[in-house]
XYZ file of C-alpha atoms in Angstrom:
608
model
C 0.210 -0.383 0.440
C 1.057 3.361 -0.812
C 2.399 5.025 2.643
C 1.002 8.261 3.867
C 4.063 9.848 4.710
C 5.269 11.279 8.037
C 3.824 14.628 8.541
C 7.284 16.799 10.242
C 9.095 14.436 7.178
C 6.374 16.120 4.703
C 7.638 19.478 6.290
C 11.223 19.276 6.171
C 11.401 17.896 2.233
C 8.080 21.061 1.575
C 10.929 23.582 2.853
C 13.572 21.951 1.053
C 12.091 22.139 -2.214
C 11.088 25.460 -1.115
C 14.504 26.831 -0.179
C 16.553 27.881 -3.443
C 13.441 29.062 -4.779
C 12.940 32.397 -1.953
C 15.169 35.016 -0.079
C 15.867 34.997 3.912
C 13.567 36.820 4.948
C 10.475 34.642 2.421
C 11.638 32.008 3.906
C 11.684 32.814 7.249
C 8.111 33.411 6.777
C 7.457 30.419 5.345
C 8.817 28.006 7.625
C 6.936 30.364 10.125
C 3.737 29.396 8.821
C 4.995 25.124 7.981
C 5.826 24.793 11.582
C 3.081 26.566 12.861
C 0.743 23.718 10.442
C 2.623 20.745 11.359
C 2.104 21.508 15.008
C -1.339 22.872 14.771
C -4.382 22.541 11.936
C -1.773 19.227 9.851
C -1.354 17.417 12.518
C -5.293 16.823 12.669
C -5.715 16.300 9.448
C -2.915 14.547 9.105
C -4.370 12.045 11.564
C -7.575 12.269 9.820
C -6.041 11.097 6.390
C -4.198 8.287 8.634
C -7.860 6.701 9.745
C -9.344 7.427 6.823
C -6.832 5.451 4.635
C -7.002 2.552 7.337
C -10.534 2.010 6.989
C -9.499 2.290 3.226
C -7.397 -0.721 2.437
C -8.458 -1.054 -0.421
C -6.860 1.437 -2.680
C -4.364 4.762 -1.927
C -4.693 7.711 -0.669
C -4.754 9.680 -3.384
C -6.490 8.121 -5.433
C -10.077 9.888 -4.712
C -8.485 13.363 -4.745
C -6.050 12.771 -7.943
C -9.442 11.493 -9.841
C -10.941 14.589 -8.549
C -7.929 16.896 -9.274
C -7.939 15.892 -13.299
C -12.081 15.186 -14.397
C -13.204 18.653 -11.896
C -10.218 20.748 -13.946
C -12.280 22.688 -16.479
C -9.602 23.459 -19.277
C -9.450 21.839 -22.316
C -7.619 18.324 -21.886
C -5.410 18.953 -25.159
C -2.409 20.715 -24.492
C -3.164 21.274 -20.648
C -3.987 17.264 -19.966
C -2.504 15.064 -22.683
C 0.562 14.427 -23.553
C 2.090 12.246 -26.519
C 4.340 9.099 -27.175
C 5.664 8.355 -30.412
C 6.428 5.482 -32.203
C 9.954 4.092 -33.746
C 9.552 3.676 -36.976
C 9.139 0.254 -38.670
C 12.536 -1.550 -38.841
C 11.100 -3.099 -42.171
C 10.544 0.487 -44.018
C 8.394 -1.261 -46.017
C 6.036 -1.911 -43.451
C 5.570 1.810 -42.503
C 3.464 2.447 -45.570
C -0.030 3.395 -44.032
C -2.252 0.800 -44.196
C -0.582 -2.152 -43.554
C 1.185 -0.337 -40.183
C -2.207 0.627 -39.562
C -3.426 -2.706 -40.324
C -0.738 -4.508 -38.214
C -1.335 -1.773 -34.654
C -4.938 -2.303 -34.937
C -4.206 -6.505 -34.549
C -1.621 -5.442 -31.876
C -3.837 -3.347 -30.333
C -6.447 -6.187 -30.175
C -4.298 -9.354 -29.223
C -3.110 -6.320 -26.528
C -6.739 -6.268 -25.066
C -7.765 -9.451 -25.983
C -4.560 -10.993 -23.658
C -4.809 -7.906 -21.066
C -8.790 -9.226 -20.308
C -8.126 -13.354 -20.161
C -5.548 -12.577 -17.383
C -2.709 -13.504 -19.511
C -0.876 -10.825 -19.524
C 3.240 -10.352 -17.917
C 2.808 -8.836 -14.801
C 4.563 -5.178 -14.301
C 7.659 -6.031 -12.466
C 10.434 -3.482 -11.761
C 13.304 -5.944 -11.716
C 15.505 -4.099 -9.021
C 18.519 -6.910 -9.576
C 17.486 -8.722 -12.588
C 20.295 -11.421 -13.179
C 18.166 -12.897 -10.687
C 14.417 -12.074 -11.059
C 13.463 -11.517 -14.635
C 14.312 -15.455 -15.414
C 12.638 -18.040 -16.722
C 13.063 -19.994 -13.173
C 12.132 -16.980 -11.306
C 9.002 -16.411 -13.055
C 7.960 -20.421 -13.252
C 8.814 -20.861 -9.537
C 5.960 -17.474 -8.883
C 3.458 -18.712 -10.936
C 2.417 -21.888 -9.168
C 2.689 -19.410 -5.303
C -0.226 -17.952 -4.069
C -0.993 -14.673 -4.859
C -1.733 -12.985 -1.585
C 1.807 -14.255 -0.584
C 3.885 -14.088 -4.190
C 4.300 -10.500 -4.091
C 6.132 -11.266 -0.729
C 8.504 -14.076 -2.828
C 9.405 -11.119 -5.855
C 10.538 -8.652 -2.742
C 13.026 -11.568 -1.490
C 14.795 -10.972 -4.962
C 14.162 -7.040 -5.183
C 11.502 -7.695 -7.949
C 8.775 -5.106 -7.458
C 5.779 -5.464 -8.234
C 3.921 -2.593 -9.704
C 0.104 -1.947 -10.128
C -1.847 -2.482 -13.156
C -5.104 -0.784 -12.010
C -5.227 1.312 -14.502
C -5.030 -0.769 -17.934
C -8.565 -1.723 -18.320
C -9.526 1.898 -18.781
C -7.085 1.447 -21.949
C -9.730 0.267 -24.037
C -13.736 1.120 -25.029
C -13.144 4.130 -22.335
C -13.487 7.966 -22.920
C -13.745 11.264 -20.214
C -17.116 12.586 -21.214
C -17.870 16.299 -20.258
C -20.177 17.123 -17.138
C -20.719 20.027 -15.510
C -18.402 20.863 -12.435
C -16.693 17.277 -12.629
C -15.819 14.792 -15.408
C -17.198 11.093 -15.757
C -14.797 8.186 -16.891
C -17.286 6.124 -19.034
C -16.008 2.306 -20.068
C -17.916 -0.514 -22.000
C -16.162 -3.470 -22.317
C -18.856 -4.565 -23.957
C -18.427 -2.945 -27.091
C -17.187 -4.441 -30.018
C -16.073 -1.855 -32.169
C -12.985 0.233 -33.491
C -13.736 4.118 -34.190
C -11.769 5.501 -36.975
C -11.483 9.049 -37.848
C -10.394 10.478 -41.281
C -10.711 13.849 -42.991
C -13.110 14.711 -39.860
C -15.273 12.457 -41.094
C -16.202 9.119 -37.963
C -16.030 5.521 -39.587
C -17.413 2.520 -36.972
C -16.599 -1.072 -37.733
C -16.649 -4.671 -35.637
C -13.579 -5.594 -35.363
C -14.750 -8.582 -32.476
C -17.590 -10.810 -33.529
C -20.090 -12.366 -31.574
C -18.255 -14.492 -29.765
C -15.443 -11.913 -29.096
C -13.477 -13.667 -31.597
C -11.049 -10.749 -33.485
C -12.198 -10.299 -37.126
C -9.410 -11.803 -39.505
C -6.622 -9.150 -40.374
C -6.889 -9.605 -43.835
C -10.115 -8.052 -43.074
C -9.846 -5.745 -41.260
C -6.714 -4.749 -43.605
C -10.087 -3.931 -45.949
C -12.119 -2.101 -44.611
C -8.919 0.254 -43.188
C -8.483 0.148 -47.409
C -12.619 1.498 -47.843
C -11.623 4.090 -45.601
C -8.658 5.640 -46.884
C -10.450 5.639 -50.477
C -13.338 7.552 -49.450
C -13.376 10.537 -51.543
C -15.929 12.412 -49.692
C -15.888 15.422 -48.528
C -14.459 16.754 -45.246
C -17.546 17.813 -42.670
C -17.845 21.505 -42.700
C -19.174 21.414 -39.173
C -16.076 18.787 -37.611
C -17.219 17.416 -34.637
C -13.629 16.333 -32.728
C -13.288 20.411 -32.632
C -15.682 20.029 -28.823
C -13.937 17.642 -27.172
C -11.046 20.650 -27.553
C -13.047 22.487 -26.000
C -13.853 24.584 -22.203
C -15.350 21.533 -19.750
C -17.978 22.971 -19.124
C -18.570 24.578 -22.202
C -17.923 21.049 -23.608
C -20.326 20.064 -21.734
C -23.923 22.034 -22.221
C -22.950 21.208 -26.483
C -22.993 17.772 -25.241
C -26.613 18.085 -23.663
C -27.012 19.703 -27.122
C -25.892 17.197 -29.335
C -27.865 14.469 -27.394
C -31.142 16.361 -27.490
C -30.834 16.405 -30.787
C -30.754 13.669 -31.819
C -27.384 12.038 -31.754
C -28.094 9.550 -28.685
C -26.835 6.737 -30.658
C -24.014 8.028 -32.658
C -22.122 9.593 -29.348
C -22.751 6.034 -28.290
C -20.159 4.270 -30.832
C -17.691 6.883 -29.977
C -17.557 7.080 -26.864
C -17.486 3.100 -26.153
C -15.023 2.398 -29.410
C -12.166 -0.237 -28.321
C -10.148 3.335 -29.281
C -9.788 5.611 -31.573
C -7.617 5.371 -34.666
C -6.873 8.653 -36.459
C -5.632 8.614 -40.188
C -4.114 11.479 -41.629
C -3.681 12.370 -44.955
C 0.047 14.171 -45.103
C 3.327 12.559 -44.575
C 5.679 13.759 -41.331
C 7.759 16.572 -42.369
C 10.527 16.877 -39.275
C 10.430 16.374 -35.842
C 9.246 19.535 -34.519
C 5.673 18.601 -37.192
C 5.497 15.108 -36.000
C 5.601 16.327 -32.519
C 2.779 19.608 -33.254
C 1.238 16.265 -35.193
C 1.388 14.218 -32.434
C 0.226 16.557 -29.550
C -2.918 18.958 -30.938
C -2.656 17.457 -34.638
C -5.818 19.346 -36.400
C -8.773 18.411 -33.484
C -11.402 17.697 -36.702
C -9.352 14.167 -36.408
C -8.816 13.350 -32.913
C -11.380 12.678 -30.100
C -9.377 13.965 -26.820
C -11.909 12.596 -24.954
C -10.889 9.284 -25.520
C -8.791 7.060 -23.605
C -6.239 7.343 -26.638
C -5.634 8.237 -30.435
C -3.347 5.999 -32.135
C -2.599 8.104 -34.235
C -0.855 7.350 -38.228
C -0.144 9.476 -40.406
C 0.129 8.969 -44.341
C 4.534 7.804 -44.584
C 2.959 5.094 -41.858
C 5.076 7.709 -38.563
C 2.313 6.332 -35.275
C 2.611 7.936 -32.289
C -0.729 8.195 -29.294
C -2.561 11.133 -27.161
C -3.452 9.537 -24.823
C -5.650 11.363 -22.509
C -4.668 11.527 -18.623
C -6.692 10.938 -15.826
C -7.348 7.512 -16.503
C -3.653 6.570 -15.660
C -0.309 7.455 -15.823
C 2.292 7.299 -19.094
C 3.717 3.844 -17.545
C 0.341 1.970 -18.830
C 0.294 3.469 -21.599
C 4.286 2.853 -22.619
C 3.725 -0.787 -21.782
C 1.096 -1.046 -24.083
C 3.281 1.138 -26.567
C 5.552 -1.654 -26.037
C 3.484 -3.850 -26.793
C 1.923 -3.174 -29.530
C 5.336 -2.228 -31.820
C 6.979 -4.907 -30.512
C 4.372 -7.849 -31.154
C 3.250 -5.194 -34.977
C 7.119 -4.934 -36.287
C 8.381 -8.959 -34.810
C 4.865 -10.742 -35.758
C 2.830 -7.981 -38.105
C -0.149 -9.754 -38.720
C 0.395 -8.929 -42.940
C 2.684 -8.078 -44.796
C 2.863 -5.226 -47.994
C 2.273 -8.249 -50.370
C -0.929 -9.172 -48.685
C -4.950 -9.231 -50.658
C -7.720 -7.382 -47.933
C -10.335 -9.698 -47.696
C -12.868 -9.687 -50.864
C -15.977 -8.502 -48.298
C -18.518 -6.020 -48.910
C -16.707 -2.873 -46.844
C -19.833 -1.086 -47.413
C -21.511 -3.050 -45.470
C -19.449 -3.172 -42.602
C -18.504 -0.231 -42.302
C -20.466 2.826 -40.706
C -19.585 6.469 -41.577
C -21.420 8.107 -38.115
C -24.250 11.340 -39.270
C -23.897 13.877 -36.823
C -26.942 15.912 -37.278
C -26.423 19.503 -36.190
C -28.278 22.282 -35.535
C -27.653 26.128 -35.384
C -26.084 26.147 -31.787
C -24.362 23.507 -32.353
C -22.547 24.946 -35.166
C -21.795 27.958 -34.112
C -20.346 25.587 -31.033
C -17.871 24.035 -33.358
C -17.057 26.995 -35.327
C -16.000 28.866 -32.067
C -14.290 25.633 -30.877
C -12.881 26.459 -33.787
C -10.466 30.027 -33.770
C -9.712 29.150 -30.065
C -8.473 26.106 -30.230
C -6.510 27.106 -34.335
C -5.066 30.946 -32.064
C -4.108 28.583 -28.931
C -2.331 26.399 -30.886
C -0.729 28.932 -33.119
C 0.800 30.099 -29.963
C 2.677 27.139 -29.089
C 6.139 26.024 -29.685
C 7.786 23.186 -29.927
C 11.420 22.731 -29.773
C 13.991 19.821 -30.487
C 17.533 19.259 -29.885
C 19.601 16.206 -29.105
C 22.803 16.290 -27.894
C 25.573 13.804 -29.427
C 28.345 14.476 -27.103
C 28.121 12.084 -24.406
C 24.630 10.112 -22.619
C 24.164 7.641 -20.195
C 27.108 5.115 -20.397
C 29.800 8.057 -20.377
C 27.763 9.479 -17.512
C 27.263 6.076 -15.618
C 31.509 5.805 -15.676
C 31.751 9.253 -14.177
C 29.321 7.953 -11.080
C 27.114 10.342 -11.867
C 22.971 10.164 -12.596
C 21.581 10.553 -16.103
C 18.230 11.802 -14.938
C 20.409 14.339 -12.311
C 22.270 15.359 -14.905
C 18.835 16.039 -17.456
C 17.922 17.697 -14.585
C 20.499 20.152 -13.653
C 21.227 20.901 -17.152
C 17.386 22.683 -17.030
C 18.225 24.304 -14.112
C 21.682 25.841 -15.236
C 19.508 26.671 -18.912
C 16.893 28.819 -16.863
C 19.225 30.824 -14.523
C 20.997 31.425 -18.034
C 18.108 32.554 -20.128
C 16.040 34.169 -17.070
C 18.077 34.931 -13.915
C 16.521 32.846 -11.853
C 15.621 29.707 -10.654
C 12.096 28.660 -10.254
C 9.386 25.584 -8.874
C 10.401 22.748 -11.015
C 7.709 19.277 -11.857
C 9.650 16.177 -12.670
C 6.882 12.823 -12.156
C 7.470 9.746 -10.906
C 5.918 6.609 -10.763
C 4.334 5.484 -7.887
C 3.095 1.876 -9.159
C 5.332 -0.220 -6.993
C 2.015 0.594 -4.349
C -1.445 -0.357 -5.333
C -3.371 2.093 -6.519
C -0.546 4.416 -7.057
C -0.470 7.298 -8.974
C 3.093 9.588 -9.384
C 4.595 12.005 -6.517
C 6.494 14.991 -7.764
C 10.326 15.151 -7.171
C 11.552 18.697 -7.230
C 14.653 19.198 -9.106
C 15.117 22.882 -7.822
C 17.572 22.815 -5.047
C 19.644 24.455 -2.821
C 22.810 21.922 -4.595
C 21.343 23.243 -8.411
C 21.933 26.296 -7.565
C 24.750 26.634 -5.864
C 25.831 24.173 -8.622
C 24.459 26.071 -11.576
C 25.580 29.898 -10.409
C 29.137 27.867 -10.414
C 29.092 27.518 -13.937
C 26.715 29.937 -15.217
C 28.590 33.227 -13.434
C 32.275 32.509 -12.381
C 32.877 29.074 -13.836
C 36.062 30.913 -13.899
C 36.065 31.074 -10.194
C 36.104 27.535 -9.519
C 38.240 24.418 -10.303
C 37.485 21.968 -12.902
C 37.444 19.591 -9.615
C 35.643 22.049 -7.264
C 32.900 22.100 -10.500
C 33.603 18.010 -10.708
C 32.573 17.993 -6.530
C 29.686 20.583 -7.518
C 28.052 18.326 -10.017
C 28.762 14.855 -8.022
C 26.858 16.362 -4.646
C 24.102 17.397 -6.567
C 23.657 13.756 -8.240
C 23.778 12.479 -4.797
C 21.146 14.490 -3.695
C 18.530 14.311 -6.845
C 19.286 10.437 -6.248
C 17.476 10.664 -2.639
C 15.319 13.085 -4.231
C 14.096 10.332 -6.434
C 14.137 7.440 -4.448
C 11.704 9.117 -2.021
C 9.342 9.907 -4.648
C 9.447 6.294 -5.639
C 8.779 5.174 -2.673
C 6.376 7.245 -2.106
C 7.919 9.715 0.585
C 8.047 12.866 -1.704
C 5.498 15.237 0.213
C 3.589 16.500 -3.153
C 1.070 14.758 -2.906
C 0.578 14.157 1.240
C -0.145 18.307 1.698
C -2.417 17.814 -1.517
C -4.307 15.360 0.147
C -4.577 17.410 3.537
C -5.314 20.064 1.159
C -8.519 18.792 -0.690
C -9.387 16.790 3.013
C -9.918 20.178 4.893
C -12.144 21.998 2.124
C -14.380 18.834 1.233
C -14.725 18.985 5.409
C -15.992 22.110 4.567
C -12.975 23.702 6.882
C -11.846 27.480 5.928
C -8.022 26.783 4.112
C -5.673 27.116 6.970
C -3.156 29.645 6.484
C -0.022 27.417 5.170
C -1.732 27.317 2.125
C -2.160 30.654 1.386
C 0.606 31.112 1.635
C 2.209 33.146 -1.805
C 5.539 31.105 -1.548
C 3.174 27.857 -1.449
C 0.639 29.041 -4.625
C 4.724 29.923 -6.679
C 6.108 26.306 -5.893
C 2.961 25.080 -6.876
C 2.848 26.914 -10.571
C 5.467 24.846 -12.177
C 7.445 26.616 -14.845
C 9.563 24.020 -15.059
C 7.151 20.782 -16.537
C 8.976 18.146 -16.667
C 9.016 13.790 -17.993
C 11.452 11.265 -18.396
C 10.900 7.807 -20.588
C 12.722 5.604 -22.391
C 12.143 2.820 -24.785
C 13.018 0.755 -28.161
C 9.502 1.275 -28.899
C 8.990 5.126 -28.074
C 11.143 7.613 -30.932
C 10.081 11.016 -28.613
C 7.181 12.233 -26.268
C 6.287 15.200 -25.447
C 3.290 17.562 -23.239
C 2.209 20.981 -23.405
C 3.990 24.122 -20.525
C 0.952 23.271 -17.182
C 1.104 27.286 -17.011
C 1.244 29.856 -19.132
C 4.512 31.356 -18.675
C 6.247 27.309 -18.126
C 8.132 24.489 -20.069
C 7.497 21.496 -20.854
C 10.404 19.994 -21.310
C 9.717 15.586 -22.471
C 13.512 14.089 -22.792
C 15.134 11.126 -22.893
C 19.017 10.039 -22.453
C 20.077 7.324 -23.963
C 23.604 5.344 -24.187
C 25.198 7.618 -26.183
C 22.735 10.967 -26.749
C 20.153 13.157 -24.867
C 17.080 14.080 -26.097
C 14.810 17.346 -25.584
C 11.139 18.320 -26.978
C 10.767 21.726 -24.661
C 6.711 23.881 -25.863
C 6.045 27.008 -24.636
C 3.672 29.820 -25.471
C 4.903 33.362 -26.729
C 5.888 34.582 -23.154
C 8.603 32.025 -22.761
C 11.504 31.394 -25.426
C 11.187 28.089 -26.141
C 14.633 27.698 -28.645
C 16.530 29.700 -26.330
C 15.730 27.379 -23.608
C 16.908 24.974 -25.776
C 20.051 26.679 -26.384
C 20.673 27.085 -23.300
C 19.981 23.712 -22.093
C 22.727 22.373 -24.884
C 25.627 25.080 -23.796
C 24.734 23.967 -20.330
C 24.830 19.570 -21.569
C 28.443 20.991 -23.085
C 29.473 22.653 -19.632
C 28.764 19.541 -17.842
C 30.380 16.779 -20.212
C 32.891 18.703 -20.437
C 33.931 19.612 -16.973
C 33.058 15.327 -16.707
C 36.223 14.463 -19.202
C 38.234 17.628 -16.848
C 38.690 19.606 -19.819
C 37.839 23.979 -18.514
C 34.666 25.161 -19.559
C 34.389 27.715 -23.697
C 33.452 30.620 -22.473
């Protein structure tokens, strides 16, 4: 179970995170408020939270508040919450044809779904000592241990089974807009796939009456039929509505239902998933990021648990809605789909589509729109286009080293990437700001994420030495500062992964106070608390053989969204920003910071 941290630990960790962001007077005030909270109302709330947690052993203390946080948010899901991960191309280039890849990936996705629902999907396990535990012999033995104690057997060899309770929401699921708080809807009985192309909606049954998948050649035939439909794009594409403010969308959805679209919307909401087929090739990585992060809203349904997007040249990616689950569930799905569709593809470039009557099997959905709905779609499109227009996405690949070199030098690769972000921001804006790095707590029942706070007194000191006065320090002193940052970041990461951060705990205490109708404690009204939760640098990392790159929008208007990966011999960064910040310049500063860090680690002087 996810532990509720001790209140005194949470307050200490909170103050450690505040220290680099405040001057001495501000810090003194924040410390006084924190200590008063710890002794007074905070203690009472903490005891209530622990008691509540003990009565709800079937779940975790963060589950309710976290779902509420997502589902009560009224901002559009696209750019604010949805993230993307794009697939690597198929190693066999002739398989990167849109129809072939769409067929193979759809088949692999359904295979994954069927394996999961039958209870045969291999458990997700984090192996601290893979030589011992990630072996056939261990898997054979543990299989026969009753599930009530098998996790204990796994712990004995440092293998940690991860929570998989989110996985069922991958399929047949949608976030439904409702006034004030959305709902998650899942209908596992539905057997059809939703396909979007050119703003048109198509559905066809992908499972038969007995739950068996259609032959791959039939799926290929249906997708070919959809790709060759020359009908016009709708004048008022419905997809734009899912990019709206959630209350606005909720009332428009009500109008849609009242206007005779119940059956069509039911088909959209209950579909296995949404396959979005785009009619253009991808030009470069920036174009790829824009396509997968938001694309053209006419050809997306952002409320589906995920959209599998495949462009004209077979480039594929996933855009996923975030309330139902976190990156770990989506990444497992992506890894399996990539492996299965590339190693055992269902069809080949030589395969012929089945001779079936697709015009009967495939249904094109028709939506009845009145003037108010048409006006709603037009307005949504204007807002969406303006927001997307203002978003910049930029990428770099740092080729002078990566994980291998950093491990040789005994520093944490993740700590170095995070240090580079701190240095870059200091170089660009001459300040240290609230920074967020997400960390999965899936090692616990119904765990979600915890925050790592990468901006510390250590990164601030190190960044200032590198950026402001490198000539005053010897290479050895600079190396020691990097090592100091690495050790501290390693500690924060370990604490977060073990459910010992402070963010979720403080969030839950605040949620509890408000749900009890109490006045918001002074601690939460401190400007410093608000500033720490205004995450100007929001970061997330993943490395996977299936994924080319990933990214997300800034979480605040004056922020950066940083998706990054540290590979064996290179480091990649994908930065999103709105006009309040210059993402291109930030990336140049990250590049310079990485150059400096790697130079120092190799024992060289920093070039000015």
